[in-house]
Short mmCIF file of C-alpha atoms in Angstrom, two decimals:
data_model
loop_
_atom_site.label_atom_id
_atom_site.label_comp_id
_atom_site.label_asym_id
_atom_site.label_seq_id
_atom_site.Cartn_x
_atom_site.Cartn_y
_atom_site.Cartn_z
CA UNK N 13 -153.15 -19.70 -14.96
CA UNK N 14 -154.33 -20.28 -11.37
CA UNK N 15 -154.99 -23.82 -10.27
CA UNK N 16 -158.76 -24.31 -9.62
CA UNK N 17 -159.45 -24.23 -5.89
CA UNK N 18 -156.04 -23.00 -4.89
CA UNK N 19 -155.62 -19.91 -2.67
CA UNK N 20 -153.20 -17.11 -3.47
CA UNK N 21 -151.73 -17.52 0.04
CA UNK N 22 -150.91 -21.20 -0.39
CA UNK N 23 -147.33 -20.52 -1.48
CA UNK N 24 -147.11 -23.50 -3.77
CA UNK N 25 -143.69 -24.51 -5.08
CA UNK N 26 -142.85 -27.40 -7.40
CA UNK N 27 -139.78 -28.88 -8.96
CA UNK N 28 -138.58 -31.71 -11.19
CA UNK N 29 -141.43 -31.55 -13.63
CA UNK N 30 -144.25 -31.72 -11.05
CA UNK N 31 -147.29 -29.68 -12.14
CA UNK N 32 -150.14 -28.82 -9.74
CA UNK N 33 -153.23 -29.16 -11.94
CA UNK N 34 -156.13 -29.01 -9.45
CA UNK N 35 -157.24 -28.54 -5.87
CA UNK N 36 -160.73 -29.43 -4.57
CA UNK N 37 -161.47 -28.18 -1.01
CA UNK N 38 -163.06 -30.39 1.61
CA UNK N 39 -166.82 -30.61 0.99
CA UNK N 40 -169.53 -29.42 3.32
CA UNK N 41 -169.99 -31.82 6.25
CA UNK N 42 -166.32 -32.75 6.36
CA UNK N 43 -164.81 -29.28 6.51
CA UNK N 44 -164.08 -28.98 10.23
CA UNK N 45 -160.42 -28.24 11.03
CA UNK N 46 -160.43 -31.32 13.35
CA UNK N 47 -161.95 -33.47 10.56
CA UNK N 48 -158.68 -34.44 9.01
CA UNK N 49 -158.61 -35.80 5.45
CA UNK N 50 -156.85 -39.15 5.65
CA UNK N 51 -156.28 -42.03 3.20
CA UNK N 52 -157.33 -42.64 -0.39
CA UNK N 53 -158.44 -45.64 -2.43
CA UNK N 54 -159.36 -45.87 -6.13
CA UNK N 55 -161.91 -47.68 -8.30
CA UNK N 56 -162.40 -46.99 -11.98
CA UNK N 57 -162.85 -43.28 -12.56
CA UNK N 58 -163.34 -42.58 -8.87
CA UNK N 59 -161.27 -41.87 -5.80
CA UNK N 60 -162.60 -42.41 -2.29
CA UNK N 61 -161.15 -40.05 0.32
CA UNK N 62 -161.33 -40.95 4.02
CA UNK N 63 -161.90 -38.27 6.66
CA UNK N 64 -162.22 -38.36 10.44
CA UNK N 65 -165.93 -37.46 9.98
CA UNK N 66 -166.72 -39.78 7.05
CA UNK N 67 -165.70 -40.10 3.43
CA UNK N 68 -166.14 -38.45 0.02
CA UNK N 69 -166.40 -40.01 -3.43
CA UNK N 70 -164.63 -38.04 -6.16
CA UNK N 71 -165.11 -38.32 -9.88
CA UNK N 72 -161.58 -38.14 -11.32
CA UNK N 73 -162.42 -39.09 -14.92
CA UNK N 74 -161.02 -35.63 -15.83
CA UNK N 75 -158.16 -35.27 -13.43
CA UNK N 76 -157.83 -31.52 -13.98
CA UNK N 77 -161.45 -31.08 -12.95
CA UNK N 78 -162.22 -33.48 -10.07
CA UNK N 79 -165.66 -33.19 -8.63
CA UNK N 80 -167.50 -34.47 -5.58
CA UNK N 81 -170.05 -37.18 -6.35
CA UNK N 82 -171.20 -37.86 -2.80
CA UNK N 83 -170.31 -37.14 0.81
CA UNK N 84 -171.04 -39.51 3.68
CA UNK N 85 -170.95 -37.95 7.13
CA UNK N 86 -170.20 -40.80 9.56
CA UNK N 87 -167.79 -39.73 12.30
CA UNK N 88 -165.44 -42.19 13.98
CA UNK N 89 -161.90 -40.92 13.60
CA UNK N 90 -159.08 -42.02 11.31
CA UNK N 91 -161.24 -42.93 8.31
CA UNK N 92 -158.77 -45.26 6.65
CA UNK N 93 -160.38 -46.69 3.46
CA UNK N 94 -160.10 -49.74 1.19
CA UNK N 95 -162.30 -50.60 -1.80
CA UNK N 96 -163.21 -53.93 -3.31
CA UNK N 97 -165.65 -53.99 -6.16
CA UNK N 98 -168.85 -52.45 -4.73
CA UNK N 99 -167.60 -52.56 -1.13
CA UNK N 100 -165.88 -49.89 0.90
CA UNK N 101 -164.15 -50.71 4.23
CA UNK N 102 -163.84 -47.79 6.62
CA UNK N 103 -161.79 -47.64 9.85
CA UNK N 104 -163.30 -46.33 13.10
CA UNK N 105 -160.71 -45.60 15.77
CA UNK N 106 -162.64 -43.37 18.17
CA UNK N 107 -165.45 -45.10 20.09
CA UNK N 108 -169.07 -44.23 19.34
CA UNK N 109 -172.26 -44.92 21.31
CA UNK N 110 -173.50 -47.28 18.58
CA UNK N 111 -172.74 -48.50 15.06
CA UNK N 112 -175.03 -46.01 13.32
CA UNK N 113 -173.45 -42.98 11.58
CA UNK N 114 -175.12 -40.49 13.93
CA UNK N 115 -173.97 -42.16 17.12
CA UNK N 116 -172.35 -39.84 19.65
CA UNK N 117 -168.78 -40.10 20.76
CA UNK N 118 -168.18 -42.01 24.04
CA UNK N 119 -165.13 -42.43 26.24
CA UNK N 120 -162.68 -45.29 25.56
CA UNK N 121 -163.67 -46.58 28.99
CA UNK N 122 -167.25 -47.31 27.83
CA UNK N 123 -167.58 -51.12 27.37
CA UNK N 124 -170.44 -50.63 24.90
CA UNK N 125 -168.58 -48.21 22.69
CA UNK N 126 -168.15 -49.25 19.02
CA UNK N 127 -164.82 -49.17 17.18
CA UNK N 128 -163.76 -51.29 14.24
CA UNK N 129 -164.76 -51.48 10.55
CA UNK N 130 -167.80 -50.06 8.81
CA UNK N 131 -168.74 -51.64 5.48
CA UNK N 132 -170.54 -49.66 2.79
CA UNK N 133 -171.96 -50.57 -0.62
CA UNK N 134 -170.73 -48.01 -3.14
CA UNK N 135 -172.20 -49.54 -6.28
CA UNK N 136 -174.14 -46.29 -6.59
CA UNK N 137 -171.36 -43.74 -6.16
CA UNK N 138 -173.87 -40.97 -5.64
CA UNK N 139 -175.68 -42.84 -2.86
CA UNK N 140 -173.48 -45.16 -0.77
CA UNK N 141 -175.32 -47.53 1.54
CA UNK N 142 -174.29 -48.70 5.01
CA UNK N 143 -174.07 -52.53 5.07
CA UNK N 144 -172.54 -53.68 8.35
CA UNK N 145 -170.27 -52.84 11.29
CA UNK N 146 -167.68 -55.24 12.69
CA UNK N 147 -166.16 -54.38 16.13
CA UNK N 148 -162.47 -55.09 16.66
CA UNK N 149 -160.27 -54.89 19.75
CA UNK N 150 -158.75 -51.43 20.08
CA UNK N 151 -160.72 -50.27 17.05
CA UNK N 152 -159.22 -49.87 13.62
CA UNK N 153 -156.45 -47.37 13.07
CA UNK N 154 -155.85 -48.75 9.54
CA UNK N 155 -157.19 -51.57 7.42
CA UNK N 156 -155.69 -53.61 4.61
CA UNK N 157 -157.63 -55.59 1.99
CA UNK N 158 -156.41 -59.14 1.30
CA UNK N 159 -158.06 -61.17 -1.51
CA UNK N 160 -159.15 -64.69 -0.71
CA UNK N 161 -157.85 -67.70 -2.63
CA UNK N 162 -161.33 -69.16 -3.30
CA UNK N 163 -162.83 -66.10 -5.01
CA UNK N 164 -165.73 -66.31 -2.54
CA UNK N 165 -164.20 -64.52 0.42
CA UNK N 166 -161.84 -61.69 1.15
CA UNK N 167 -160.14 -60.56 4.31
CA UNK N 168 -159.49 -57.26 6.03
CA UNK N 169 -156.45 -57.02 8.26
CA UNK N 170 -157.13 -54.53 11.02
CA UNK N 171 -154.24 -52.77 12.76
CA UNK N 172 -154.62 -50.94 16.08
CA UNK N 173 -152.51 -50.19 19.11
CA UNK N 174 -152.16 -48.46 22.55
CA UNK N 175 -154.05 -50.72 24.94
CA UNK N 176 -154.73 -49.86 28.54
CA UNK N 177 -156.08 -51.64 31.59
CA UNK N 178 -158.68 -48.88 31.69
CA UNK N 179 -160.07 -49.71 28.23
CA UNK N 180 -162.48 -52.66 28.37
CA UNK N 181 -162.29 -53.24 24.60
CA UNK N 182 -158.54 -52.69 24.32
CA UNK N 183 -156.75 -54.73 26.94
CA UNK N 184 -152.98 -55.36 27.07
CA UNK N 185 -151.06 -57.11 25.87
CA UNK N 186 -152.33 -56.09 22.40
CA UNK N 187 -149.69 -57.99 20.45
CA UNK N 188 -152.05 -59.04 17.63
CA UNK N 189 -154.09 -57.90 14.63
CA UNK N 190 -157.72 -58.65 13.91
CA UNK N 191 -158.71 -60.50 10.68
CA UNK N 192 -162.20 -59.98 9.28
CA UNK N 193 -163.53 -62.51 6.80
CA UNK N 194 -166.06 -61.15 4.30
CA UNK N 195 -168.28 -63.58 2.37
CA UNK N 196 -168.63 -61.76 -0.96
CA UNK N 197 -172.12 -63.15 -1.46
CA UNK N 198 -173.22 -61.79 1.96
CA UNK N 199 -170.94 -58.99 3.18
CA UNK N 200 -173.40 -58.11 5.93
CA UNK N 201 -172.29 -61.33 7.68
CA UNK N 202 -168.64 -60.31 7.86
CA UNK N 203 -167.05 -61.26 11.18
CA UNK N 204 -163.71 -61.52 12.95
CA UNK N 205 -162.25 -64.99 12.25
CA UNK N 206 -158.82 -64.62 13.78
CA UNK N 207 -156.56 -62.55 16.01
CA UNK N 208 -153.07 -63.84 15.28
CA UNK N 209 -150.42 -62.90 17.82
CA UNK N 210 -147.49 -61.41 15.94
CA UNK N 211 -145.31 -60.81 19.01
CA UNK N 212 -145.43 -63.85 21.26
CA UNK N 213 -142.38 -62.49 23.11
CA UNK N 214 -143.93 -59.01 23.39
CA UNK N 215 -141.77 -57.40 20.67
CA UNK N 216 -139.97 -54.12 21.16
CA UNK N 217 -140.88 -52.21 24.37
CA UNK N 218 -142.74 -49.65 22.24
CA UNK N 219 -144.75 -52.24 20.36
CA UNK N 220 -148.39 -52.39 21.52
CA UNK N 221 -149.91 -53.58 18.25
CA UNK N 222 -149.39 -52.61 14.60
CA UNK N 223 -149.92 -49.31 12.81
CA UNK N 224 -150.27 -50.51 9.22
CA UNK N 225 -149.72 -53.51 6.98
CA UNK N 226 -148.99 -53.60 3.26
CA UNK N 227 -149.64 -56.90 1.54
CA UNK N 228 -148.35 -58.04 -1.88
CA UNK N 229 -150.92 -60.77 -2.58
CA UNK N 230 -149.36 -62.03 -5.86
CA UNK N 231 -146.20 -62.88 -3.92
CA UNK N 232 -147.89 -64.04 -0.70
CA UNK N 233 -145.92 -61.60 1.42
CA UNK N 234 -146.71 -58.61 3.63
CA UNK N 235 -144.71 -55.95 5.47
CA UNK N 236 -146.10 -54.84 8.83
CA UNK N 237 -145.09 -51.63 10.56
CA UNK N 238 -145.66 -52.25 14.23
CA UNK N 239 -144.48 -49.17 16.27
CA UNK N 240 -141.15 -50.61 17.50
CA UNK N 241 -140.79 -53.44 14.99
CA UNK N 242 -140.81 -54.05 11.24
CA UNK N 243 -142.15 -57.47 10.25
CA UNK N 244 -142.14 -59.56 7.10
CA UNK N 245 -145.14 -61.90 6.91
CA UNK N 246 -145.99 -64.97 4.86
CA UNK N 247 -149.66 -64.60 3.85
CA UNK N 248 -150.01 -67.72 1.68
CA UNK N 249 -152.93 -68.51 4.04
CA UNK N 250 -154.65 -65.08 4.15
CA UNK N 251 -156.52 -66.07 7.29
CA UNK N 252 -153.34 -67.18 9.08
CA UNK N 253 -150.39 -64.83 8.40
CA UNK N 254 -147.04 -66.02 9.73
CA UNK N 255 -144.03 -63.92 10.80
CA UNK N 256 -140.91 -64.84 8.86
CA UNK N 257 -138.56 -62.01 9.85
CA UNK N 258 -138.42 -59.06 12.25
CA UNK N 259 -136.17 -56.01 12.36
CA UNK N 260 -135.64 -53.06 14.73
CA UNK N 261 -133.83 -49.79 14.22
CA UNK N 262 -132.57 -47.41 16.92
CA UNK N 263 -133.26 -44.45 14.65
CA UNK N 264 -136.92 -45.38 14.20
CA UNK N 265 -139.37 -43.95 16.76
CA UNK N 266 -142.57 -45.25 15.21
CA UNK N 267 -142.70 -47.86 12.46
CA UNK N 268 -145.60 -46.49 10.42
CA UNK N 269 -146.07 -48.06 6.97
CA UNK N 270 -144.32 -49.93 4.13
CA UNK N 271 -144.15 -50.34 0.35
CA UNK N 272 -142.49 -53.12 -1.68
CA UNK N 273 -140.67 -52.51 -4.90
CA UNK N 274 -142.42 -54.20 -7.84
CA UNK N 275 -139.89 -57.09 -7.92
CA UNK N 276 -140.18 -57.49 -4.12
CA UNK N 277 -136.38 -57.22 -3.81
CA UNK N 278 -136.68 -54.16 -1.53
CA UNK N 279 -139.21 -52.69 0.88
CA UNK N 280 -139.42 -49.07 2.16
CA UNK N 281 -140.52 -48.67 5.76
CA UNK N 282 -141.41 -45.26 7.14
CA UNK N 283 -140.78 -43.72 10.57
CA UNK N 284 -143.46 -41.35 11.82
CA UNK N 285 -141.31 -39.58 14.38
CA UNK N 286 -143.50 -37.36 16.54
CA UNK N 287 -146.70 -39.15 15.47
CA UNK N 288 -147.30 -36.79 12.57
CA UNK N 289 -147.70 -33.72 14.72
CA UNK N 290 -144.09 -32.57 15.04
CA UNK N 291 -141.73 -30.49 12.94
CA UNK N 292 -139.08 -33.13 12.19
CA UNK N 293 -137.93 -32.06 8.71
CA UNK N 294 -135.34 -29.67 10.12
CA UNK N 295 -131.61 -29.51 10.13
CA UNK N 296 -131.59 -30.14 13.90
CA UNK N 297 -133.45 -33.50 13.62
CA UNK N 298 -131.12 -34.63 10.85
CA UNK N 299 -131.41 -37.06 7.93
CA UNK N 300 -131.84 -40.40 9.68
CA UNK N 301 -134.85 -39.80 11.94
CA UNK N 302 -138.39 -39.36 10.75
CA UNK N 303 -137.23 -40.88 7.52
CA UNK N 304 -137.68 -43.82 5.18
CA UNK N 305 -135.51 -46.90 5.66
CA UNK N 306 -134.90 -49.10 2.62
CA UNK N 307 -134.45 -52.80 3.31
CA UNK N 308 -133.50 -55.52 0.83
CA UNK N 309 -135.24 -58.89 0.83
CA UNK N 310 -132.89 -61.85 0.59
CA UNK N 311 -134.87 -64.66 -0.99
CA UNK N 312 -132.04 -67.24 -1.08
CA UNK N 313 -132.90 -69.07 2.15
CA UNK N 314 -135.93 -71.00 3.22
CA UNK N 315 -137.74 -67.72 3.90
CA UNK N 316 -137.00 -64.09 2.98
CA UNK N 317 -134.86 -61.99 5.28
CA UNK N 318 -134.69 -58.21 5.63
CA UNK N 319 -131.36 -56.35 5.35
CA UNK N 320 -130.89 -52.59 5.86
CA UNK N 321 -129.62 -50.59 2.88
CA UNK N 322 -130.15 -46.84 3.37
CA UNK N 323 -132.27 -43.98 4.69
CA UNK N 324 -134.12 -41.37 2.68
CA UNK N 325 -135.18 -38.08 4.28
CA UNK N 326 -136.92 -35.18 2.63
CA UNK N 327 -134.06 -32.91 1.49
CA UNK N 328 -135.99 -29.66 1.76
CA UNK N 329 -135.93 -28.36 5.32
CA UNK N 330 -139.26 -27.14 6.62
CA UNK N 331 -140.10 -24.51 9.23
CA UNK N 332 -140.74 -25.06 12.95
CA UNK N 333 -144.48 -24.49 12.40
CA UNK N 334 -144.85 -27.28 9.78
CA UNK N 335 -145.56 -30.82 10.93
CA UNK N 336 -143.47 -32.92 8.61
CA UNK N 337 -142.37 -36.57 8.63
CA UNK N 338 -142.35 -39.68 6.31
CA UNK N 339 -145.91 -40.75 5.54
CA UNK N 340 -147.96 -42.65 2.92
CA UNK N 341 -146.87 -43.24 -0.67
CA UNK N 342 -146.90 -45.66 -3.58
CA UNK N 343 -144.78 -46.84 -6.45
CA UNK N 344 -144.94 -44.99 -9.77
CA UNK N 345 -145.40 -47.94 -12.14
CA UNK N 346 -142.48 -47.45 -14.54
CA UNK N 347 -141.52 -50.90 -15.89
CA UNK N 348 -138.06 -52.06 -14.76
CA UNK N 349 -137.53 -49.02 -12.48
CA UNK N 350 -138.22 -48.12 -8.88
CA UNK N 351 -139.83 -44.69 -8.53
CA UNK N 352 -141.87 -43.74 -5.47
CA UNK N 353 -144.18 -40.83 -4.64
CA UNK N 354 -144.71 -40.00 -0.95
CA UNK N 355 -146.52 -37.61 1.27
CA UNK N 356 -144.69 -35.70 4.05
CA UNK N 357 -147.52 -33.78 5.69
CA UNK N 358 -146.52 -30.07 5.46
CA UNK N 359 -143.33 -31.19 3.72
CA UNK N 360 -145.57 -31.77 0.71
CA UNK N 361 -145.11 -34.52 -1.86
CA UNK N 362 -141.75 -36.04 -2.80
CA UNK N 363 -141.00 -37.97 -5.98
CA UNK N 364 -138.09 -40.34 -5.27
CA UNK N 365 -135.80 -42.50 -7.41
CA UNK N 366 -135.27 -45.77 -5.53
CA UNK N 367 -133.56 -47.59 -8.36
CA UNK N 368 -130.30 -47.70 -6.38
CA UNK N 369 -131.50 -48.79 -2.90
CA UNK N 370 -128.24 -47.57 -1.40
CA UNK N 371 -128.70 -43.99 -2.72
CA UNK N 372 -132.35 -42.95 -3.02
CA UNK N 373 -132.80 -39.37 -4.17
CA UNK N 374 -135.58 -36.83 -4.70
CA UNK N 375 -136.23 -36.03 -8.38
CA UNK N 376 -139.35 -33.89 -8.00
CA UNK N 377 -141.61 -32.23 -5.42
CA UNK N 378 -144.77 -30.33 -4.57
CA UNK N 379 -144.80 -28.14 -1.48
CA UNK N 380 -146.78 -25.33 0.14
CA UNK N 381 -146.05 -22.72 2.74
CA UNK N 382 -147.13 -23.39 6.35
CA UNK N 383 -150.83 -23.73 7.11
CA UNK N 384 -150.26 -21.34 10.05
CA UNK N 385 -146.89 -19.48 9.98
CA UNK N 386 -147.33 -18.49 13.65
CA UNK N 387 -147.91 -21.84 15.32
CA UNK N 388 -147.45 -25.58 14.74
CA UNK N 389 -150.66 -27.23 13.59
CA UNK N 390 -151.65 -30.42 11.84
CA UNK N 391 -151.99 -30.02 8.08
CA UNK N 392 -150.44 -31.11 4.78
CA UNK N 393 -150.40 -34.20 2.61
CA UNK N 394 -151.56 -37.35 4.43
CA UNK N 395 -151.34 -39.66 1.42
CA UNK N 396 -149.94 -39.26 -2.08
CA UNK N 397 -150.54 -42.03 -4.64
CA UNK N 398 -150.05 -42.51 -8.35
CA UNK N 399 -153.11 -43.64 -10.25
CA UNK N 400 -153.84 -43.61 -13.98
CA UNK N 401 -151.36 -40.96 -14.97
CA UNK N 402 -151.66 -38.55 -12.07
CA UNK N 403 -150.70 -38.21 -8.40
CA UNK N 404 -153.57 -37.64 -5.98
CA UNK N 405 -152.70 -36.08 -2.62
CA UNK N 406 -155.13 -36.05 0.31
CA UNK N 407 -154.40 -32.83 2.15
CA UNK N 408 -155.54 -32.86 5.78
CA UNK N 409 -156.95 -29.35 5.62
CA UNK N 410 -156.94 -28.21 1.97
CA UNK N 411 -158.78 -31.12 0.36
CA UNK N 412 -157.72 -33.10 -2.73
CA UNK N 413 -154.72 -32.05 -4.85
CA UNK N 414 -154.01 -33.42 -8.27
CA UNK N 415 -150.43 -33.42 -9.68
CA UNK N 416 -149.06 -34.21 -13.12
CA UNK N 417 -145.57 -35.67 -13.48
CA UNK N 418 -143.79 -34.48 -16.65
CA UNK N 419 -140.32 -35.94 -16.00
CA UNK N 420 -139.73 -38.16 -19.13
CA UNK N 421 -138.29 -40.92 -16.91
CA UNK N 422 -141.83 -41.40 -15.55
CA UNK N 423 -143.79 -41.21 -18.81
CA UNK N 424 -144.17 -45.02 -19.26
CA UNK N 425 -146.19 -45.15 -16.06
CA UNK N 426 -149.10 -43.60 -17.97
CA UNK N 427 -149.47 -46.84 -19.91
CA UNK N 428 -150.24 -48.83 -16.71
CA UNK N 429 -153.99 -48.79 -16.15
CA UNK N 430 -155.58 -50.13 -13.04
CA UNK N 431 -159.28 -50.80 -12.49
CA UNK N 432 -158.88 -50.65 -8.74
CA UNK N 433 -156.05 -49.56 -6.45
CA UNK N 434 -155.65 -49.94 -2.68
CA UNK N 435 -152.08 -48.86 -2.01
CA UNK N 436 -151.86 -51.14 1.06
CA UNK N 437 -152.94 -54.11 -1.08
CA UNK N 438 -150.10 -53.68 -3.55
CA UNK N 439 -150.64 -54.87 -7.16
CA UNK N 440 -147.85 -55.80 -9.56
CA UNK N 441 -147.25 -54.07 -12.87
CA UNK N 442 -145.19 -55.13 -15.96
CA UNK N 443 -141.56 -55.61 -14.93
CA UNK N 444 -139.99 -54.71 -18.29
CA UNK N 445 -140.51 -52.24 -21.10
#
């Protein structure tokens, strides 16, 4: 039986018990080729999908039949998303003439251009409401939700990079992140309360800010991927994160993102070699570049330390017209085990056994043929996350894919139910069966 929404020319292949159960194309208003689908966040029976031109709210109460509940057209580039209760945080990384959704694009040299975080109220999923806009230096490439300790505030860590003397709102050295404090009783008054410098010595020569940060609030730690550096942060004070360790790797071109194992004994960093637009999953590039790097966390000293363990690279070589590199993923919540699902752009989705951090291996996959067999173009899975029994993949061009994992080793994950899931604000799950 054909998967709803799939095209006969997609050339879908799967393995290891991965079943493709649905595809929902990009909705009207967000369907431009240049309007890339980006990140995902989850709340209850809904997924929110970011897009360079806005976002879409999906009803996923029946995963085999996802449907669009609402579409918000609000261009600004990147469209990274986080959800918290009735609030949605949306990253704007391309400057606009004003904060309103219909504002025109302006050059980065415009001192009045807006970049940063837009805040929406999504209590009515069919009719999201714009609440506020908070400008941040260099805009917002990604954002990470951090709960407050008092229950009255929460924080958004804003990562951005690539400053220039020509950009009035993005001046070098940009060796910091922006922290937005959100009073939950009055989110419209959200504001930047800190810009901690993470690289007082300048960091690696490629480091001009951070790309993404994953926090593990229950353990007061975070892993920051900052172009040329990987950082471990202490976030016991959410408004004042503190660097406790830093690593560099000559095989890493672009430290992109991170995920902790549930016990926080290991962390997986990703290298976005080629910035996501290159064909790096080839025999010529090899297994140690454009890959994951697994680091152990030594907790025996006064503060945790990172130690390299191994690389993982997609084992299925892709063609020269398929952009492919390590990208966003999440744990599959099997108690006592470390399984990971991850997007690889046109390399598809990989299911990985990380239980032995020295020998990670692929145990399942979902892949398609090239978006354009004749020329290299940007397409494929931007993010792939496990939520409530299924994997949801945000495909840059083809929309939302839903996958079912039938490998019996993963079946216990179906018993872990989350009411909300932001992959970059990592929750814990039961550690034993």
